[in-house]
PDB file of C-alpha atoms in Angstrom:
ATOM      1  CA  MET A  30       0.000   0.000   0.000  1.00 51.00           C
ATOM      2  CA  SER A  31       1.344   3.439  -0.935  1.00 68.00           C
ATOM      3  CA  ALA A  32       1.900   6.105   1.689  1.00 78.00           C
ATOM      4  CA  PRO A  33      -0.872   8.654   2.206  1.00 89.00           C
ATOM      5  CA  SER A  34      -0.540  11.593  -0.167  1.00 91.00           C
ATOM      6  CA  MET A  35      -2.707  14.047   1.818  1.00 96.00           C
ATOM      7  CA  THR A  36      -2.947  15.152   5.452  1.00 95.00           C
ATOM      8  CA  LEU A  37      -6.196  15.947   7.225  1.00 96.00           C
ATOM      9  CA  PHE A  38      -6.110  18.226  10.272  1.00 93.00           C
ATOM     10  CA  HIS A  39      -8.515  16.272  12.361  1.00 91.00           C
ATOM     11  CA  ASN A  40     -10.383  15.870  15.625  1.00 92.00           C
ATOM     12  CA  THR A  41     -12.714  12.919  16.087  1.00 92.00           C
ATOM     13  CA  LEU A  42     -15.187  15.017  18.110  1.00 94.00           C
ATOM     14  CA  SER A  43     -15.784  17.558  15.345  1.00 95.00           C
ATOM     15  CA  PRO A  44     -18.921  16.849  13.298  1.00 97.00           C
ATOM     16  CA  PHE A  45     -17.382  18.764  10.394  1.00 97.00           C
ATOM     17  CA  VAL A  46     -14.334  16.499  10.448  1.00 97.00           C
ATOM     18  CA  ARG A  47     -16.582  13.470  10.709  1.00 98.00           C
ATOM     19  CA  LYS A  48     -18.307  14.414   7.454  1.00 98.00           C
ATOM     20  CA  VAL A  49     -14.963  14.226   5.678  1.00 98.00           C
ATOM     21  CA  MET A  50     -14.071  10.929   7.323  1.00 98.00           C
ATOM     22  CA  VAL A  51     -17.415   9.395   6.375  1.00 98.00           C
ATOM     23  CA  LEU A  52     -16.947  10.423   2.747  1.00 98.00           C
ATOM     24  CA  LEU A  53     -13.431   8.971   2.732  1.00 98.00           C
ATOM     25  CA  HIS A  54     -14.812   5.645   3.951  1.00 97.00           C
ATOM     26  CA  GLU A  55     -17.757   5.700   1.565  1.00 97.00           C
ATOM     27  CA  THR A  56     -15.463   6.305  -1.408  1.00 97.00           C
ATOM     28  CA  GLY A  57     -12.604   4.026  -0.322  1.00 96.00           C
ATOM     29  CA  GLN A  58     -10.099   6.867   0.018  1.00 96.00           C
ATOM     30  CA  GLN A  59      -9.220   6.665   3.714  1.00 94.00           C
ATOM     31  CA  GLY A  60      -5.796   5.152   2.911  1.00 94.00           C
ATOM     32  CA  ARG A  61      -4.862   8.244   0.923  1.00 95.00           C
ATOM     33  CA  VAL A  62      -5.103  10.559   3.924  1.00 96.00           C
ATOM     34  CA  ALA A  63      -2.885  10.777   6.997  1.00 96.00           C
ATOM     35  CA  LEU A  64      -4.524  12.221  10.109  1.00 95.00           C
ATOM     36  CA  HIS A  65      -2.973  15.090  12.041  1.00 91.00           C
ATOM     37  CA  ASP A  66      -4.804  15.347  15.352  1.00 89.00           C
ATOM     38  CA  CYS A  67      -5.668  18.830  16.597  1.00 84.00           C
ATOM     39  CA  VAL A  68      -7.107  19.788  19.957  1.00 76.00           C
ATOM     40  CA  LEU A  69      -8.251  23.373  19.744  1.00 66.00           C
ATOM     41  CA  SER A  70     -10.962  25.839  20.643  1.00 61.00           C
ATOM     42  CA  PRO A  71     -11.645  29.481  19.721  1.00 62.00           C
ATOM     43  CA  VAL A  72      -9.299  30.519  22.525  1.00 61.00           C
ATOM     44  CA  SER A  73      -6.741  27.733  22.092  1.00 64.00           C
ATOM     45  CA  PRO A  74      -5.308  27.825  18.542  1.00 62.00           C
ATOM     46  CA  ASN A  75      -2.962  25.324  16.906  1.00 68.00           C
ATOM     47  CA  ALA A  76       0.189  26.843  15.385  1.00 69.00           C
ATOM     48  CA  ALA A  77       0.687  24.105  12.794  1.00 68.00           C
ATOM     49  CA  LEU A  78      -2.900  24.479  11.641  1.00 69.00           C
ATOM     50  CA  ASN A  79      -2.754  28.279  11.498  1.00 68.00           C
ATOM     51  CA  HIS A  80       0.368  28.323   9.313  1.00 71.00           C
ATOM     52  CA  ASP A  81      -1.518  27.572   6.091  1.00 71.00           C
ATOM     53  CA  ASN A  82      -5.046  28.095   7.429  1.00 74.00           C
ATOM     54  CA  PRO A  83      -5.166  31.475   9.189  1.00 77.00           C
ATOM     55  CA  LEU A  84      -8.774  30.997  10.280  1.00 78.00           C
ATOM     56  CA  GLY A  85      -7.533  28.081  12.364  1.00 73.00           C
ATOM     57  CA  LYS A  86     -10.523  25.884  11.570  1.00 83.00           C
ATOM     58  CA  ILE A  87     -10.783  22.160  11.120  1.00 89.00           C
ATOM     59  CA  PRO A  88     -11.067  20.203   8.984  1.00 95.00           C
ATOM     60  CA  ALA A  89      -8.247  21.379   6.747  1.00 94.00           C
ATOM     61  CA  LEU A  90      -6.684  19.179   4.061  1.00 96.00           C
ATOM     62  CA  ARG A  91      -3.069  19.498   2.909  1.00 95.00           C
ATOM     63  CA  LEU A  92      -2.826  18.189  -0.614  1.00 96.00           C
ATOM     64  CA  ALA A  93       0.099  16.305  -2.152  1.00 93.00           C
ATOM     65  CA  ASP A  94       1.401  19.543  -3.703  1.00 94.00           C
ATOM     66  CA  GLY A  95       1.440  21.272  -0.307  1.00 92.00           C
ATOM     67  CA  ASN A  96      -1.591  23.466  -0.877  1.00 93.00           C
ATOM     68  CA  VAL A  97      -4.157  23.508   1.941  1.00 93.00           C
ATOM     69  CA  ILE A  98      -7.911  23.625   1.418  1.00 95.00           C
ATOM     70  CA  HIS A  99     -10.348  24.149   4.251  1.00 91.00           C
ATOM     71  CA  ASP A 100     -14.036  24.302   5.082  1.00 93.00           C
ATOM     72  CA  SER A 101     -15.645  20.886   5.138  1.00 96.00           C
ATOM     73  CA  ARG A 102     -17.856  21.652   2.132  1.00 95.00           C
ATOM     74  CA  VAL A 103     -14.838  22.544  -0.015  1.00 96.00           C
ATOM     75  CA  ILE A 104     -12.960  19.441   1.135  1.00 97.00           C
ATOM     76  CA  LEU A 105     -15.937  17.188   0.435  1.00 98.00           C
ATOM     77  CA  ASP A 106     -16.296  18.629  -3.064  1.00 97.00           C
ATOM     78  CA  TYR A 107     -12.590  18.128  -3.724  1.00 97.00           C
ATOM     79  CA  LEU A 108     -12.556  14.538  -2.483  1.00 97.00           C
ATOM     80  CA  ASP A 109     -15.718  13.708  -4.392  1.00 98.00           C
ATOM     81  CA  HIS A 110     -13.790  14.440  -7.586  1.00 96.00           C
ATOM     82  CA  GLN A 111     -10.954  12.077  -6.602  1.00 95.00           C
ATOM     83  CA  HIS A 112     -12.730   8.707  -6.842  1.00 95.00           C
ATOM     84  CA  VAL A 113     -14.208   6.657  -9.667  1.00 93.00           C
ATOM     85  CA  GLY A 114     -17.559   5.739  -8.108  1.00 92.00           C
ATOM     86  CA  ASN A 115     -20.847   7.575  -8.364  1.00 94.00           C
ATOM     87  CA  PRO A 116     -20.497  11.172  -7.167  1.00 96.00           C
ATOM     88  CA  LEU A 117     -21.863  11.965  -3.734  1.00 97.00           C
ATOM     89  CA  ILE A 118     -22.448  15.564  -4.783  1.00 97.00           C
ATOM     90  CA  PRO A 119     -24.475  15.882  -7.999  1.00 96.00           C
ATOM     91  CA  ARG A 120     -22.345  17.565 -10.624  1.00 95.00           C
ATOM     92  CA  ASP A 121     -24.974  19.923 -12.018  1.00 94.00           C
ATOM     93  CA  GLY A 122     -28.631  20.755 -12.360  1.00 96.00           C
ATOM     94  CA  SER A 123     -31.380  21.165  -9.793  1.00 96.00           C
ATOM     95  CA  ALA A 124     -30.302  18.007  -7.930  1.00 96.00           C
ATOM     96  CA  ARG A 125     -26.953  19.641  -7.116  1.00 96.00           C
ATOM     97  CA  TRP A 126     -28.499  22.744  -5.598  1.00 97.00           C
ATOM     98  CA  ARG A 127     -31.114  20.794  -3.671  1.00 97.00           C
ATOM     99  CA  ARG A 128     -28.642  18.358  -2.145  1.00 97.00           C
ATOM    100  CA  LEU A 129     -26.221  21.156  -1.264  1.00 97.00           C
ATOM    101  CA  THR A 130     -29.070  23.106   0.322  1.00 97.00           C
ATOM    102  CA  LEU A 131     -30.020  20.125   2.481  1.00 98.00           C
ATOM    103  CA  ALA A 132     -26.349  19.709   3.403  1.00 98.00           C
ATOM    104  CA  SER A 133     -26.181  23.408   4.289  1.00 98.00           C
ATOM    105  CA  MET A 134     -29.125  22.995   6.658  1.00 98.00           C
ATOM    106  CA  ALA A 135     -27.304  20.128   8.352  1.00 98.00           C
ATOM    107  CA  ASP A 136     -24.200  22.299   8.607  1.00 98.00           C
ATOM    108  CA  GLY A 137     -26.340  24.984  10.238  1.00 98.00           C
ATOM    109  CA  ILE A 138     -27.418  22.472  12.873  1.00 98.00           C
ATOM    110  CA  MET A 139     -23.740  21.725  13.529  1.00 98.00           C
ATOM    111  CA  ASP A 140     -22.845  25.422  13.687  1.00 96.00           C
ATOM    112  CA  ALA A 141     -25.565  26.115  16.248  1.00 97.00           C
ATOM    113  CA  ALA A 142     -24.729  23.020  18.294  1.00 97.00           C
ATOM    114  CA  VAL A 143     -20.991  23.753  18.373  1.00 95.00           C
ATOM    115  CA  THR A 144     -21.752  27.342  19.365  1.00 93.00           C
ATOM    116  CA  VAL A 145     -23.865  26.159  22.294  1.00 94.00           C
ATOM    117  CA  ARG A 146     -21.168  23.685  23.259  1.00 93.00           C
ATOM    118  CA  TYR A 147     -18.477  26.365  23.323  1.00 84.00           C
ATOM    119  CA  GLU A 148     -20.637  28.747  25.354  1.00 85.00           C
ATOM    120  CA  GLN A 149     -21.393  26.078  27.930  1.00 86.00           C
ATOM    121  CA  ALA A 150     -17.905  24.554  28.095  1.00 81.00           C
ATOM    122  CA  LEU A 151     -15.700  27.650  27.918  1.00 77.00           C
ATOM    123  CA  ARG A 152     -17.636  30.350  29.768  1.00 82.00           C
ATOM    124  CA  ALA A 153     -18.476  30.417  33.432  1.00 82.00           C
ATOM    125  CA  PRO A 154     -22.147  29.574  34.075  1.00 84.00           C
ATOM    126  CA  GLU A 155     -22.898  33.027  35.447  1.00 85.00           C
ATOM    127  CA  LYS A 156     -21.760  34.530  32.123  1.00 83.00           C
ATOM    128  CA  HIS A 157     -23.957  32.349  29.909  1.00 85.00           C
ATOM    129  CA  TRP A 158     -26.316  34.342  27.667  1.00 87.00           C
ATOM    130  CA  GLU A 159     -29.402  32.179  28.010  1.00 90.00           C
ATOM    131  CA  GLU A 160     -31.553  34.000  25.439  1.00 92.00           C
ATOM    132  CA  TRP A 161     -28.815  33.536  22.856  1.00 90.00           C
ATOM    133  CA  LEU A 162     -28.390  29.858  23.764  1.00 93.00           C
ATOM    134  CA  ASP A 163     -32.143  29.349  23.433  1.00 93.00           C
ATOM    135  CA  ALA A 164     -32.034  30.998  19.998  1.00 96.00           C
ATOM    136  CA  GLN A 165     -29.342  28.541  18.854  1.00 96.00           C
ATOM    137  CA  ARG A 166     -31.401  25.599  20.128  1.00 96.00           C
ATOM    138  CA  ASP A 167     -34.446  26.965  18.320  1.00 97.00           C
ATOM    139  CA  LYS A 168     -32.466  27.024  15.056  1.00 97.00           C
ATOM    140  CA  ILE A 169     -31.745  23.330  15.537  1.00 98.00           C
ATOM    141  CA  ARG A 170     -35.368  22.467  16.332  1.00 98.00           C
ATOM    142  CA  ARG A 171     -36.757  24.463  13.396  1.00 98.00           C
ATOM    143  CA  THR A 172     -34.357  22.902  10.937  1.00 98.00           C
ATOM    144  CA  LEU A 173     -35.037  19.386  12.150  1.00 98.00           C
ATOM    145  CA  ALA A 174     -38.780  20.034  11.887  1.00 98.00           C
ATOM    146  CA  LEU A 175     -38.435  21.156   8.278  1.00 98.00           C
ATOM    147  CA  LEU A 176     -36.295  18.142   7.365  1.00 98.00           C
ATOM    148  CA  GLU A 177     -38.792  15.854   9.109  1.00 98.00           C
ATOM    149  CA  ARG A 178     -41.634  17.385   7.141  1.00 97.00           C
ATOM    150  CA  ASP A 179     -40.100  17.861   3.694  1.00 97.00           C
ATOM    151  CA  ALA A 180     -36.936  15.824   3.160  1.00 97.00           C
ATOM    152  CA  ILE A 181     -37.304  12.247   4.429  1.00 97.00           C
ATOM    153  CA  ALA A 182     -37.846  10.725   0.994  1.00 96.00           C
ATOM    154  CA  GLU A 183     -34.829  12.563  -0.401  1.00 96.00           C
ATOM    155  CA  LEU A 184     -32.606  11.595   2.488  1.00 97.00           C
ATOM    156  CA  THR A 185     -33.630   7.965   2.189  1.00 96.00           C
ATOM    157  CA  SER A 186     -32.954   7.816  -1.549  1.00 95.00           C
ATOM    158  CA  HIS A 187     -29.162   8.324  -1.439  1.00 94.00           C
ATOM    159  CA  PHE A 188     -26.444   8.354   1.198  1.00 97.00           C
ATOM    160  CA  ASP A 189     -24.768  11.376  -0.328  1.00 97.00           C
ATOM    161  CA  ILE A 190     -23.594  14.824   0.756  1.00 97.00           C
ATOM    162  CA  ALA A 191     -26.981  15.711   2.265  1.00 98.00           C
ATOM    163  CA  ALA A 192     -27.439  12.443   4.137  1.00 98.00           C
ATOM    164  CA  ILE A 193     -23.820  12.332   5.330  1.00 98.00           C
ATOM    165  CA  SER A 194     -24.053  15.889   6.658  1.00 98.00           C
ATOM    166  CA  LEU A 195     -27.310  15.319   8.509  1.00 98.00           C
ATOM    167  CA  ALA A 196     -26.177  11.978   9.949  1.00 98.00           C
ATOM    168  CA  CYS A 197     -23.064  13.656  11.356  1.00 98.00           C
ATOM    169  CA  ALA A 198     -25.132  16.533  12.739  1.00 98.00           C
ATOM    170  CA  LEU A 199     -27.498  14.155  14.528  1.00 98.00           C
ATOM    171  CA  GLY A 200     -24.558  12.153  15.845  1.00 98.00           C
ATOM    172  CA  TYR A 201     -23.131  15.341  17.327  1.00 97.00           C
ATOM    173  CA  LEU A 202     -26.435  16.166  19.027  1.00 97.00           C
ATOM    174  CA  ASP A 203     -26.411  12.707  20.596  1.00 97.00           C
ATOM    175  CA  LEU A 204     -22.818  13.171  21.713  1.00 96.00           C
ATOM    176  CA  ARG A 205     -23.095  16.640  23.237  1.00 95.00           C
ATOM    177  CA  PHE A 206     -26.804  17.139  23.981  1.00 96.00           C
ATOM    178  CA  PRO A 207     -28.443  13.795  24.768  1.00 93.00           C
ATOM    179  CA  ASP A 208     -31.086  15.624  26.803  1.00 93.00           C
ATOM    180  CA  MET A 209     -32.328  17.483  23.711  1.00 93.00           C
ATOM    181  CA  ASP A 210     -34.444  14.421  22.809  1.00 94.00           C
ATOM    182  CA  TRP A 211     -34.735  15.382  19.142  1.00 97.00           C
ATOM    183  CA  ARG A 212     -36.175  11.940  18.304  1.00 98.00           C
ATOM    184  CA  THR A 213     -39.532  12.493  20.028  1.00 97.00           C
ATOM    185  CA  ALA A 214     -40.400  15.468  17.829  1.00 97.00           C
ATOM    186  CA  ASN A 215     -38.917  13.915  14.672  1.00 98.00           C
ATOM    187  CA  PRO A 216     -39.769  10.200  14.542  1.00 98.00           C
ATOM    188  CA  GLN A 217     -39.130   9.824  10.816  1.00 98.00           C
ATOM    189  CA  LEU A 218     -35.655  11.329  11.166  1.00 98.00           C
ATOM    190  CA  ALA A 219     -35.091   9.067  14.170  1.00 98.00           C
ATOM    191  CA  ASN A 220     -35.939   5.960  12.142  1.00 98.00           C
ATOM    192  CA  TRP A 221     -33.802   7.140   9.236  1.00 98.00           C
ATOM    193  CA  TYR A 222     -30.855   7.886  11.515  1.00 98.00           C
ATOM    194  CA  PHE A 223     -31.127   4.480  13.170  1.00 98.00           C
ATOM    195  CA  GLU A 224     -30.705   2.860   9.767  1.00 98.00           C
ATOM    196  CA  VAL A 225     -27.848   4.985   8.453  1.00 98.00           C
ATOM    197  CA  SER A 226     -25.943   4.856  11.731  1.00 97.00           C
ATOM    198  CA  GLN A 227     -25.386   1.155  11.036  1.00 98.00           C
ATOM    199  CA  ARG A 228     -23.369   1.886   7.904  1.00 98.00           C
ATOM    200  CA  PRO A 229     -19.697   0.845   8.212  1.00 98.00           C
ATOM    201  CA  SER A 230     -18.583   4.423   7.515  1.00 98.00           C
ATOM    202  CA  MET A 231     -20.689   5.734  10.395  1.00 98.00           C
ATOM    203  CA  ILE A 232     -19.563   3.035  12.797  1.00 98.00           C
ATOM    204  CA  ALA A 233     -15.896   3.576  11.903  1.00 97.00           C
ATOM    205  CA  THR A 234     -16.143   7.314  12.571  1.00 97.00           C
ATOM    206  CA  MET A 235     -18.241   7.223  15.727  1.00 95.00           C
ATOM    207  CA  PRO A 236     -16.950   9.949  18.076  1.00 88.00           C
ATOM    208  CA  LYS A 237     -16.128   9.104  21.664  1.00 79.00           C
ATOM    209  CA  ALA A 238     -16.272  11.869  24.258  1.00 67.00           C
TER     210      ALA A 238
END
């Protein structure tokens, strides 16, 4: 087996990183990527990561030529062009924009959830802005309700960029906010997630707190 040609700045607890890892497994590319573990927060940067990625965000992917690309959506698009199987992001037409829109909604769930996590983990309880935290939770609930109502058939049809993104978002909610009980309000999403969480790619990338 050849040595990995790319390096992924990586943390197993990040839902954005998990999206990339799931796609690597789904497309058989995990052997092409070496993992560089990063433990960071908004107030605890990583110098190696910041060198080529001044925003200091993960995931970031260093390519074989030394260039670094970042933002999980950009990385997923890049990697989806590097395999010979069916694309996980439609190449053009209305299907592309619809699947990317669904994926963007899942990313919004992750953004809100990570924001709540940082506020609760990094700030003293007496400094928590509860109205703002409630607003982030409401974003999550509204988005899940829309997906429950309008997107189940689409999510079930393909395990692609939209399904991968939402599965990783729901996995993060289970990891960080088990008391949110999103399943009760969204039984169709709960049944869908139960099925897709059994995929080898999801099992292999399961985060552990």
